[in-house]
Amino acid sequence: MKTTGCFLAFLVFLVLAAPANAVAGDITLFGGFQNAGKLTLSSAGSTVLTEPANVGIFGVRYKHGGFFSPEHTIAFAPNFLDSQSKAFFLNSNLVMQAPAPVVRPYVTAGLGTVITSGSGVSDIGVKFALNYGGGAKLPLMESIGARFDVRGYSIPRVQSQTLNIVEVTFGLVFSN
């Protein structure tokens, strides 16, 4: 709980401390959940994890540019796969966003890293990850909007398996 609170405070600080003209692009504070689907993990002892839990995730995304642009994500899952591990997600993606006047749909794909720590079988270490998905942004006020995002993560070589995660998030977009 202490790590979660510190990370959330850090994200809010990043958004509020940046001068308005220092960040040319969108900053999104988001939260949501992840579903890992079917996966069997075991350890040398008798610990077996066959159905990972749906877990919460929150973080920040920074996108700069226009129609076709890069986006970077840092996110934290305080209970990754189960309650014994936590994970940081670091991604860099390419985003293609439609220049629509109101609802702005987009697609995205990229590469990143998942860094887990904790105890038990759900601590899978540092892993390479692919992610892909899409969503939509909706302006609410002049420089604030809402964002809905669905992504799939593919994490190969997790005990000779591929871990596939579906992530659904909602967020607030701050843009200038």
XYZ file of C-alpha atoms in Angstrom:
176
model
C 0.000 0.000 0.000
C 2.878 2.345 0.796
C 4.456 1.765 -2.650
C 1.120 2.345 -4.385
C 0.532 5.649 -2.588
C 4.053 6.905 -3.297
C 3.810 6.000 -6.988
C 0.403 7.692 -7.350
C 1.682 10.834 -5.606
C 4.703 10.863 -7.952
C 2.457 10.680 -11.047
C 0.245 13.531 -9.845
C 3.355 15.580 -9.066
C 4.696 15.038 -12.611
C 1.500 16.385 -14.155
C 1.035 19.336 -11.794
C 4.701 20.411 -11.627
C 5.264 20.649 -15.384
C 4.814 24.184 -16.736
C 2.029 24.387 -19.317
C 4.394 25.358 -22.145
C 7.064 22.757 -21.230
C 5.000 19.803 -22.400
C 3.869 19.883 -26.016
C 1.446 16.994 -26.267
C -0.957 14.951 -24.183
C -0.438 13.658 -20.667
C -2.926 11.019 -19.502
C -3.410 9.884 -15.920
C -5.156 6.517 -16.106
C -6.414 3.619 -14.045
C -8.003 0.328 -14.920
C -7.649 -3.422 -14.687
C -5.753 -6.290 -16.290
C -6.928 -9.828 -17.017
C -4.206 -12.404 -17.614
C -6.478 -15.179 -18.841
C -5.309 -18.772 -18.526
C -1.766 -19.420 -17.350
C -0.121 -22.067 -15.187
C 2.920 -21.029 -13.177
C 4.707 -23.310 -10.732
C 7.737 -23.127 -8.479
C 10.177 -25.708 -7.199
C 7.918 -26.185 -4.180
C 4.234 -26.898 -4.383
C 3.075 -23.384 -5.337
C 0.940 -23.425 -8.469
C -0.926 -20.475 -9.974
C -3.450 -21.598 -12.604
C -5.914 -18.713 -12.833
C -4.327 -15.298 -12.298
C -6.525 -12.680 -10.679
C -7.881 -9.581 -12.388
C -5.689 -6.812 -11.032
C -5.721 -3.037 -10.936
C -3.225 -0.856 -12.755
C -2.602 2.889 -12.900
C -0.054 5.170 -14.494
C 0.732 7.997 -16.874
C 1.046 8.198 -20.664
C 2.795 10.968 -22.572
C 2.075 11.441 -26.284
C 3.712 14.125 -28.390
C 3.048 14.908 -32.011
C 0.047 14.751 -34.283
C -1.593 12.108 -36.484
C 1.255 9.536 -36.264
C 3.305 10.019 -33.101
C 5.213 8.362 -30.253
C 3.719 7.692 -26.833
C 5.451 6.566 -23.645
C 3.862 4.811 -20.662
C 4.886 4.114 -17.096
C 2.365 2.118 -15.080
C 2.171 0.194 -11.820
C 0.173 -2.918 -10.896
C 0.350 -3.369 -7.102
C -0.973 -6.968 -7.319
C 0.428 -8.460 -10.505
C -1.111 -11.893 -11.276
C -1.787 -12.380 -7.553
C -1.325 -10.527 -4.280
C 2.317 -11.615 -3.849
C 3.926 -9.577 -6.655
C 3.859 -6.085 -8.096
C 4.881 -4.904 -11.555
C 6.023 -1.802 -13.403
C 5.184 -1.486 -17.106
C 7.419 0.705 -19.296
C 6.322 1.060 -22.938
C 7.077 3.135 -26.001
C 4.446 2.973 -28.731
C 3.503 4.504 -32.045
C 0.005 5.970 -32.067
C -2.083 6.724 -35.130
C -4.917 9.053 -34.093
C -7.725 10.161 -36.376
C -8.043 13.961 -36.592
C -11.785 13.860 -35.850
C -13.416 16.982 -34.364
C -15.020 15.421 -31.264
C -14.288 11.745 -30.535
C -10.726 10.926 -31.614
C -10.208 7.182 -32.145
C -6.689 5.788 -32.291
C -4.707 2.573 -32.692
C -1.370 1.851 -31.075
C 1.403 -0.741 -30.973
C 4.766 -0.845 -29.269
C 7.488 -2.503 -27.246
C 8.309 -2.393 -23.595
C 9.416 -4.043 -20.418
C 7.575 -5.565 -17.475
C 9.524 -5.487 -14.217
C 8.090 -7.610 -11.400
C 9.105 -8.066 -7.802
C 7.671 -9.885 -4.844
C 7.505 -13.367 -3.500
C 6.127 -16.522 -4.932
C 5.569 -17.847 -8.387
C 4.076 -14.597 -9.751
C 7.462 -12.817 -9.566
C 8.505 -13.472 -13.172
C 11.446 -11.024 -13.157
C 12.185 -8.577 -15.983
C 10.518 -9.481 -19.281
C 10.236 -8.050 -22.785
C 6.655 -7.259 -23.830
C 4.748 -6.366 -26.996
C 1.535 -4.370 -26.736
C -1.168 -3.349 -29.178
C -4.637 -1.880 -28.983
C -6.687 1.209 -29.407
C -9.185 3.530 -27.885
C -10.714 6.955 -28.072
C -10.244 10.429 -26.626
C -13.123 12.792 -25.961
C -12.574 16.482 -25.172
C -14.425 17.647 -22.043
C -13.100 21.206 -21.701
C -10.527 23.327 -23.522
C -7.450 21.363 -22.435
C -8.943 18.409 -20.510
C -10.461 15.271 -21.967
C -11.420 11.689 -21.201
C -9.713 8.608 -22.592
C -10.745 4.964 -22.945
C -8.104 2.399 -23.904
C -7.994 -1.371 -24.513
C -4.620 -3.060 -24.984
C -3.263 -6.536 -25.294
C 0.134 -7.444 -23.886
C 2.128 -10.435 -25.045
C 4.982 -11.429 -22.724
C 6.967 -14.380 -24.133
C 9.142 -16.844 -22.195
C 7.264 -16.934 -18.904
C 8.105 -20.469 -17.761
C 8.061 -21.704 -21.398
C 4.714 -20.004 -22.059
C 3.498 -16.704 -23.426
C 1.609 -14.558 -20.941
C -1.242 -12.710 -22.688
C -2.856 -9.852 -20.776
C -5.874 -7.733 -21.693
C -5.787 -4.252 -20.156
C -8.756 -1.852 -19.991
C -8.125 1.681 -18.723
C -9.912 5.001 -18.327
C -8.151 8.309 -17.847
C -8.021 12.082 -17.884
C -6.073 13.700 -20.736
C -4.341 17.022 -20.187
C -3.212 18.710 -23.408
C -1.926 22.085 -24.556
